[in-house]
Coordinates of C-alpha atoms in Angstrom, one line a residue:
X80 CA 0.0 0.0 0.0
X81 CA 2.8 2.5 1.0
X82 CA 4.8 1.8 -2.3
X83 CA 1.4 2.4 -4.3
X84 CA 1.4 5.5 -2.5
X85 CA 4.4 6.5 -3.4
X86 CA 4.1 5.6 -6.6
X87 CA 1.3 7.7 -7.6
X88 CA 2.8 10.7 -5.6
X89 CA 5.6 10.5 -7.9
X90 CA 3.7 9.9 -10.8
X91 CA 2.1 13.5 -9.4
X92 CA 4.6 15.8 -8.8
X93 CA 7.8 14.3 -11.6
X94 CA 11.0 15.7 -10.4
X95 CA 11.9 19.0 -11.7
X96 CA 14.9 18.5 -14.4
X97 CA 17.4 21.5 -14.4
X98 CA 16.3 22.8 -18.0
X99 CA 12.4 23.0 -16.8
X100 CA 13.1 24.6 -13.1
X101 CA 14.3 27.8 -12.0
X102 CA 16.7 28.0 -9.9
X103 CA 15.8 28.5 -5.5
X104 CA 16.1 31.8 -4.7
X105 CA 18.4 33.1 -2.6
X106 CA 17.1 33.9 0.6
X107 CA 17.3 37.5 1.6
X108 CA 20.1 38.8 4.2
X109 CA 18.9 40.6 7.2
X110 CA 20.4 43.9 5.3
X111 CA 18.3 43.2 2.6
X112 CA 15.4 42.9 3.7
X113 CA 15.8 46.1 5.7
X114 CA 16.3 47.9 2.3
X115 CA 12.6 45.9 0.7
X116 CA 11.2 47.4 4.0
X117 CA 12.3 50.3 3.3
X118 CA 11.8 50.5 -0.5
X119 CA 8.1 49.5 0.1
X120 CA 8.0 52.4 2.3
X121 CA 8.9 54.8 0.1
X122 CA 6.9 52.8 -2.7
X123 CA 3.6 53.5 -0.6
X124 CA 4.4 57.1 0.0
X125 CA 5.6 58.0 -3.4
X126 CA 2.3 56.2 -4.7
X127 CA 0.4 58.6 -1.7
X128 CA 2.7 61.6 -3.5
X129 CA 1.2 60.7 -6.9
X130 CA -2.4 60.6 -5.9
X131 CA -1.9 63.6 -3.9
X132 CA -0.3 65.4 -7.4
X133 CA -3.4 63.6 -9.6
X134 CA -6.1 65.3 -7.3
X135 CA -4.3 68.8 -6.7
X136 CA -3.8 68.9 -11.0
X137 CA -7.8 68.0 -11.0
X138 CA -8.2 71.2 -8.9
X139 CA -6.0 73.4 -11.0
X140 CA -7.3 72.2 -13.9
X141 CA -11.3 73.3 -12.9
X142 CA -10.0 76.8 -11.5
X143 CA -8.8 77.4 -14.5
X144 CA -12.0 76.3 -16.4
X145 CA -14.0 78.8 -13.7
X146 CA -11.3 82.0 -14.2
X147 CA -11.8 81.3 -18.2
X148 CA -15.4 81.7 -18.0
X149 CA -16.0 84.5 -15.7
X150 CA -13.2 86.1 -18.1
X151 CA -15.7 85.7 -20.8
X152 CA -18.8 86.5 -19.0
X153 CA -17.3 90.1 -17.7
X154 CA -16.3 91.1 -21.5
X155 CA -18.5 92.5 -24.0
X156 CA -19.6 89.6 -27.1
X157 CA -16.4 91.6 -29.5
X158 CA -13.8 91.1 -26.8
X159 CA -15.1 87.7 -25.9
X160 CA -14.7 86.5 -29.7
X161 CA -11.5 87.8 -29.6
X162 CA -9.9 86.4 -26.7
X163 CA -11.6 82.6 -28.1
X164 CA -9.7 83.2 -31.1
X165 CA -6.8 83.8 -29.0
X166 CA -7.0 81.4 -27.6
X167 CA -7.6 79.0 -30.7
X168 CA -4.4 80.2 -32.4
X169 CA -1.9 79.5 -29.7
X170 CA -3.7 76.0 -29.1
X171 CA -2.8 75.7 -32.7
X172 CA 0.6 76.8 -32.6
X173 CA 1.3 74.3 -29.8
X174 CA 0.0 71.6 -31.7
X175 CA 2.0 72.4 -34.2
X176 CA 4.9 72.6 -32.4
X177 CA 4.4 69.5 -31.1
X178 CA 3.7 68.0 -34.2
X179 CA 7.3 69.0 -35.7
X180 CA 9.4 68.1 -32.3
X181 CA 7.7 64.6 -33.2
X182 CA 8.6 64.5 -36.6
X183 CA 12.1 66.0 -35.6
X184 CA 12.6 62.7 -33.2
X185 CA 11.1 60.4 -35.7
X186 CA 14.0 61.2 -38.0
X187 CA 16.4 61.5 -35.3
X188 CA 15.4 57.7 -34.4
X189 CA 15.5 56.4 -37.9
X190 CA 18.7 57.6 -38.8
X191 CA 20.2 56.0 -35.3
X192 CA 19.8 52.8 -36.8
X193 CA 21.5 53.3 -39.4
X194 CA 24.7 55.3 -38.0
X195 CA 23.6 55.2 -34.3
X196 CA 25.4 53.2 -31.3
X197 CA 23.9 50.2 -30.8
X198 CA 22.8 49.3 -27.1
X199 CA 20.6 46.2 -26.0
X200 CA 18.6 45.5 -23.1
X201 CA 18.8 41.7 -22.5
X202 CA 15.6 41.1 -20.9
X203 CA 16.1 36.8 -20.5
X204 CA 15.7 37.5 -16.5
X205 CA 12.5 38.2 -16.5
X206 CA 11.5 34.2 -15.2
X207 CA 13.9 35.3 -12.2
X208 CA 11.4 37.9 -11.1
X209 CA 8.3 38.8 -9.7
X210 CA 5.2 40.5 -11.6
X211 CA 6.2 43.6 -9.5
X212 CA 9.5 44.1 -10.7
X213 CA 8.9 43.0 -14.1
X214 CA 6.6 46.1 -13.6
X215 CA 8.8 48.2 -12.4
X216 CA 11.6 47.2 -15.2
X217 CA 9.3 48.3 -18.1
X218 CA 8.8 51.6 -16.3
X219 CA 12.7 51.5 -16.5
X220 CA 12.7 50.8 -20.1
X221 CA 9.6 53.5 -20.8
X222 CA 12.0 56.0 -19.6
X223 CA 15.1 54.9 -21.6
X224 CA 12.7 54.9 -24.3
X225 CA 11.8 58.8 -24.1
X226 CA 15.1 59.9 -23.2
X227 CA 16.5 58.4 -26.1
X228 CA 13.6 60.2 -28.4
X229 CA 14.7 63.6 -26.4
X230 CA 18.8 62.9 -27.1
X231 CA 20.4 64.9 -30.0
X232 CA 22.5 62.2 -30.7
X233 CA 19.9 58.9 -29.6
X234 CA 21.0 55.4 -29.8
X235 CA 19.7 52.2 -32.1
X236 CA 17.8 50.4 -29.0
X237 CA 17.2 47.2 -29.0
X238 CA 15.2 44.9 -26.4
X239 CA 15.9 40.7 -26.8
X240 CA 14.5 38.3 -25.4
X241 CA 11.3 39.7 -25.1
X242 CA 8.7 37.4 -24.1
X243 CA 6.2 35.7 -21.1
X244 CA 5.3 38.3 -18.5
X245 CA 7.6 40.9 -19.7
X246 CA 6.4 41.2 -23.4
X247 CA 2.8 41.3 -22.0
X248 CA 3.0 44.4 -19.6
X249 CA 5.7 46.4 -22.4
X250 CA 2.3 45.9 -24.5
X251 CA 0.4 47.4 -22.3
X252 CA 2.6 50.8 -22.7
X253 CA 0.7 53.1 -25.0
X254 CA 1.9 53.5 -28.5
X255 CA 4.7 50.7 -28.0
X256 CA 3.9 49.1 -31.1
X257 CA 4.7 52.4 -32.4
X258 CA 8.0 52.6 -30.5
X259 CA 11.2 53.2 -32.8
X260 CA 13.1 50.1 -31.7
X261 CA 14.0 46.7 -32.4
X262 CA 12.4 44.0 -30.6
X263 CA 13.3 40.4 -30.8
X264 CA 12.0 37.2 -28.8
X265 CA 15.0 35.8 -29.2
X266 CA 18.7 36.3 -27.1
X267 CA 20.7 38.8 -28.4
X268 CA 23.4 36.0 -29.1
X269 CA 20.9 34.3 -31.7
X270 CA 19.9 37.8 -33.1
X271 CA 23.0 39.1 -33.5
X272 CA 25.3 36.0 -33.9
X273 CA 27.0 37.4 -37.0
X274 CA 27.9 40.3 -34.8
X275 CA 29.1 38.1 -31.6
X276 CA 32.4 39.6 -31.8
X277 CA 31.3 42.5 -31.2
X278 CA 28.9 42.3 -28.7
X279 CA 30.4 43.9 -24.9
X280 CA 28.0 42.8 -21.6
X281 CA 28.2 46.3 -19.2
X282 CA 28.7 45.0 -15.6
X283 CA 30.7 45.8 -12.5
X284 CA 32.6 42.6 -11.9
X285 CA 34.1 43.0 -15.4
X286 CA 38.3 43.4 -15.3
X287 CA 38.0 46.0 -18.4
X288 CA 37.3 49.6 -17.9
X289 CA 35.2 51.1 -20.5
X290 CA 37.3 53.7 -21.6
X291 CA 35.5 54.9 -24.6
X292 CA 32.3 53.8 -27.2
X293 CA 32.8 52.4 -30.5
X294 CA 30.2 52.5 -32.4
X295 CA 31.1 49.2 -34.2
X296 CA 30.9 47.6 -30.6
X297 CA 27.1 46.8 -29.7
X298 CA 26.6 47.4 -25.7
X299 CA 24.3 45.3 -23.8
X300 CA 22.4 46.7 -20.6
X301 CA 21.1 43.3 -18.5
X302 CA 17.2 44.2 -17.3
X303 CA 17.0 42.6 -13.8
X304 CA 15.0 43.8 -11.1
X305 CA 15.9 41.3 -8.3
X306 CA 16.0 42.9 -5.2
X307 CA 20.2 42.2 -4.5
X308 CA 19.4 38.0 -5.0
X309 CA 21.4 37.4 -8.4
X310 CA 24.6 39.1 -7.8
X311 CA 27.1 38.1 -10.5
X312 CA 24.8 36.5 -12.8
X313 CA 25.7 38.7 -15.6
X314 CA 29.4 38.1 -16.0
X315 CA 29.1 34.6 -15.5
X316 CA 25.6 34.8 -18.8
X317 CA 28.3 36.2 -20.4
X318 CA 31.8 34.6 -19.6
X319 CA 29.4 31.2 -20.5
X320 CA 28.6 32.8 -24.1
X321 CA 32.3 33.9 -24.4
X322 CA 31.4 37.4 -25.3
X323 CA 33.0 40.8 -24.1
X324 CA 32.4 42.4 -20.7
X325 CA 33.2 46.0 -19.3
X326 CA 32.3 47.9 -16.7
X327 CA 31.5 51.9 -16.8
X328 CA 34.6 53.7 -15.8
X329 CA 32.6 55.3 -12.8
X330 CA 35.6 54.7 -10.0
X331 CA 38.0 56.7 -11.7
X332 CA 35.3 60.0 -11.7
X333 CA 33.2 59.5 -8.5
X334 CA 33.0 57.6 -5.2
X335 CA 30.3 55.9 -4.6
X336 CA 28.4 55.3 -1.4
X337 CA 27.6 52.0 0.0
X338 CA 25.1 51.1 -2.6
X339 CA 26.3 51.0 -5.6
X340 CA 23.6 50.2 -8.1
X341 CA 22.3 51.9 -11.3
X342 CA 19.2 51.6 -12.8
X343 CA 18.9 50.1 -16.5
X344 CA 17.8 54.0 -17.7
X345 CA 20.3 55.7 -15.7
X346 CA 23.0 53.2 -17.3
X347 CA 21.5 54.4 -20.8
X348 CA 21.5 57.6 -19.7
X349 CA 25.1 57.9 -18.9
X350 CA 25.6 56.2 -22.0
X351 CA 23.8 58.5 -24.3
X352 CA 25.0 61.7 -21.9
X353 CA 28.5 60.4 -22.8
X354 CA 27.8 59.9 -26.6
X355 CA 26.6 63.9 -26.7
X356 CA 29.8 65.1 -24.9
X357 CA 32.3 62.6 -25.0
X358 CA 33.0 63.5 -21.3
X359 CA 32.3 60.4 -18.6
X360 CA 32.8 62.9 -15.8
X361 CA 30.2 65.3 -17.1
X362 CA 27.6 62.3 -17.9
X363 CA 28.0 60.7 -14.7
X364 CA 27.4 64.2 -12.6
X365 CA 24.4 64.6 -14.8
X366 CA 22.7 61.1 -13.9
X367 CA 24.1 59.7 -10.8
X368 CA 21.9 60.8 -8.1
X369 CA 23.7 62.6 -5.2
X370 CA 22.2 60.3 -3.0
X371 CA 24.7 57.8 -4.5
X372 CA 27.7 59.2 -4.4
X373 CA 30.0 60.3 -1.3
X374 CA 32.7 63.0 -1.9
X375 CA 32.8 63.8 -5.5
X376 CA 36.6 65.0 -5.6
X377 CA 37.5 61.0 -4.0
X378 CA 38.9 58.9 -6.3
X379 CA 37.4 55.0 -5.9
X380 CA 37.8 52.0 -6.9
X381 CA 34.0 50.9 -6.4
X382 CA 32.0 50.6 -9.8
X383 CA 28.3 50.4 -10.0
X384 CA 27.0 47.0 -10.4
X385 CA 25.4 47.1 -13.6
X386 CA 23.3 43.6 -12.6
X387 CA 21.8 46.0 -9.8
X388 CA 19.4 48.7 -10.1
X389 CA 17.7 50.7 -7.7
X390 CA 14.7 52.8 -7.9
X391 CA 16.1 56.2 -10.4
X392 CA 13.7 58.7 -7.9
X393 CA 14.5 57.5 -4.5
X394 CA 13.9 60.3 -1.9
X395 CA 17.5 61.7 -1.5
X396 CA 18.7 61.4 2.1
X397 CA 21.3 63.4 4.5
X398 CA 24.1 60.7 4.9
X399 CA 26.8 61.3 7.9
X400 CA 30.7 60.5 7.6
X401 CA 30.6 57.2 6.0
X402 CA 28.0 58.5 3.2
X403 CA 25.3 54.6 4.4
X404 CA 22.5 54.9 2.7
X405 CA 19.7 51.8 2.0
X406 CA 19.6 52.1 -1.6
X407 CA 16.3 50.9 -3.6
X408 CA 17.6 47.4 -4.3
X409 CA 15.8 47.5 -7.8
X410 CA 18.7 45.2 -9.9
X411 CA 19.4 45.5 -13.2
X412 CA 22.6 44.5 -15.3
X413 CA 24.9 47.3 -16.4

């Protein structure tokens, strides 16, 4: 009876083989989970924040309605026509405006992929991590999306490995079928395998400094949003594939405070800062948040972890002498 049991219990749950399981996760250090404490802190009070900002633009919005109307009801009917049609031709000229700054970025973004540095977000991690920072990775790549359309100089994007969970909440995004951007279900080492030798894996435990961009080089920006539990697993993804690594030269310009992480969009950021002036200082001072760095005129040898990302918007805080801070723990690769 017991080995019947057993029998059909293992007939129920088969053993997991290594292809068809993740991997356990790590189990959060004490530290850590201080930081996801504090993270979903500032989470619910930035989400208060917004709600707060939503309501009060409501209020603006309908005081301006009420000021525009007793405008027009204290005029006589000549001055009223004329301050409508006012009003009509700036509306128009905005519009139009707007209407060429688009076609202005549309260009911008078609000619990047012809001459324009290639940079790819691997998202492959995405089984590694929970709906919620899926989530908050395509917020990440919403914003690398925009600042790229707003660069003089924007890069040829490209996201790989697109699929599951992820691929579902990116089409969510309004007007991302529309995006200017390559997007591939497949690895980048299966899209671009006639290009492997030039393909260079950003992250911090990388030996090589990245002194400089060439533009024959294609730059790949891991998206992982794990929360500090997959330290490492972008130079070993890569070392495995026997492709390039390097890490942003970010020691030799800055010193970084206890928690070194980057987001994916501040990584392209600095990236794209750096293809506009040619000038890592200046591109780091313009993205890294001060909340990140200690004394700016110390010389380090840290580099930010380009596997880890924290939250880009965290609420800055005073730091004493040794410049602690809990960073957001949002992990992405560099």
């Amino acid at each position: 009876m017991e080995a019947r049991e057993e029998d059909q219990s293992a007939k129920m749950d088969p053993p997991c083989s290594p292809s068809g399981c993740n991997p356990p996760e790590p189990p959060l250090s004490k530290n850590a989970r201080k930081k996801l404490l504090k993270q979903q802190r500032y989470e619910a009070k930035k989400a208060e924040k917004k709600a707060q900002e939503k309501e009060q633009k409501k209020k603006d919005i309908e005081r301006k309605r009420k000021e525009w109307e007793e405008t027009l009801a204290s005029v006589t009917e000549e001055e009223r026509a004329k301050l409508i049609e006012s009003r009509k031709s700036l509306r128009k000229e905005r519009m139009g405006k707007r209407s060429e700054e688009k076609e202005k970025k549309i260009e911008r973004l078609n000619r990047a992929k012809d001459c324009g540095q290639k940079i790819v977000i691997d998202l492959e991690f995405s089984d590694l991590m929970t709906p919620s920072e899926i989530h908050s990775l395509v917020q990440q790549i919403m914003y690398c999306y925009a600042v790229n359309g707003r660069c003089p100089s924007p890069g040829h994007l490209w996201l790989t490995g697109c699929n599951g969970e992820m691929e579902t909440q990116l089409q969510r995004l309004p007007g991302f079928d529309k995006w200017i951007i390559e997007r591939e279900h497949r690895s980048y080492i299966d899209a671009l395998q006639d290009q492997k030798e030039n393909l260079v894996y950003l992250t911090a435990d990388s030996e090589t400094v990245l002194d400089d961009l060439d533009l024959k080089k294609i730059y790949i920006i891991g998206g992982l949003v794990d929360r500090n539990r997959w330290k490492g697993i972008t130079m070993k993804k890569a070392q495995e594939q026997g492709i390039q690594t390097a890490k942003l030269p970010i020691g030799s310009y800055l010193k970084m405070s206890s928690s070194q992480v980057l987001t994916v969009n501040q990584v392209l950021e600095i990236l794209l800062k750096y293809i506009e002036t040619r000038d890592w200082k200046a591109s780091f001072f313009q993205v890294v948040p001060q909340r990140k760095r200690c004394e700016a005129e110390c010389n380090s040898d840290h580099a930010v972890d380009g596997e880890e990302n924290g939250d880009r918007d965290d609420e800055q805080e005073t730091k004493k002498t040794k410049c602690d801070e809990v960073s957001s723990s949002n992990h992405t690769t560099l």
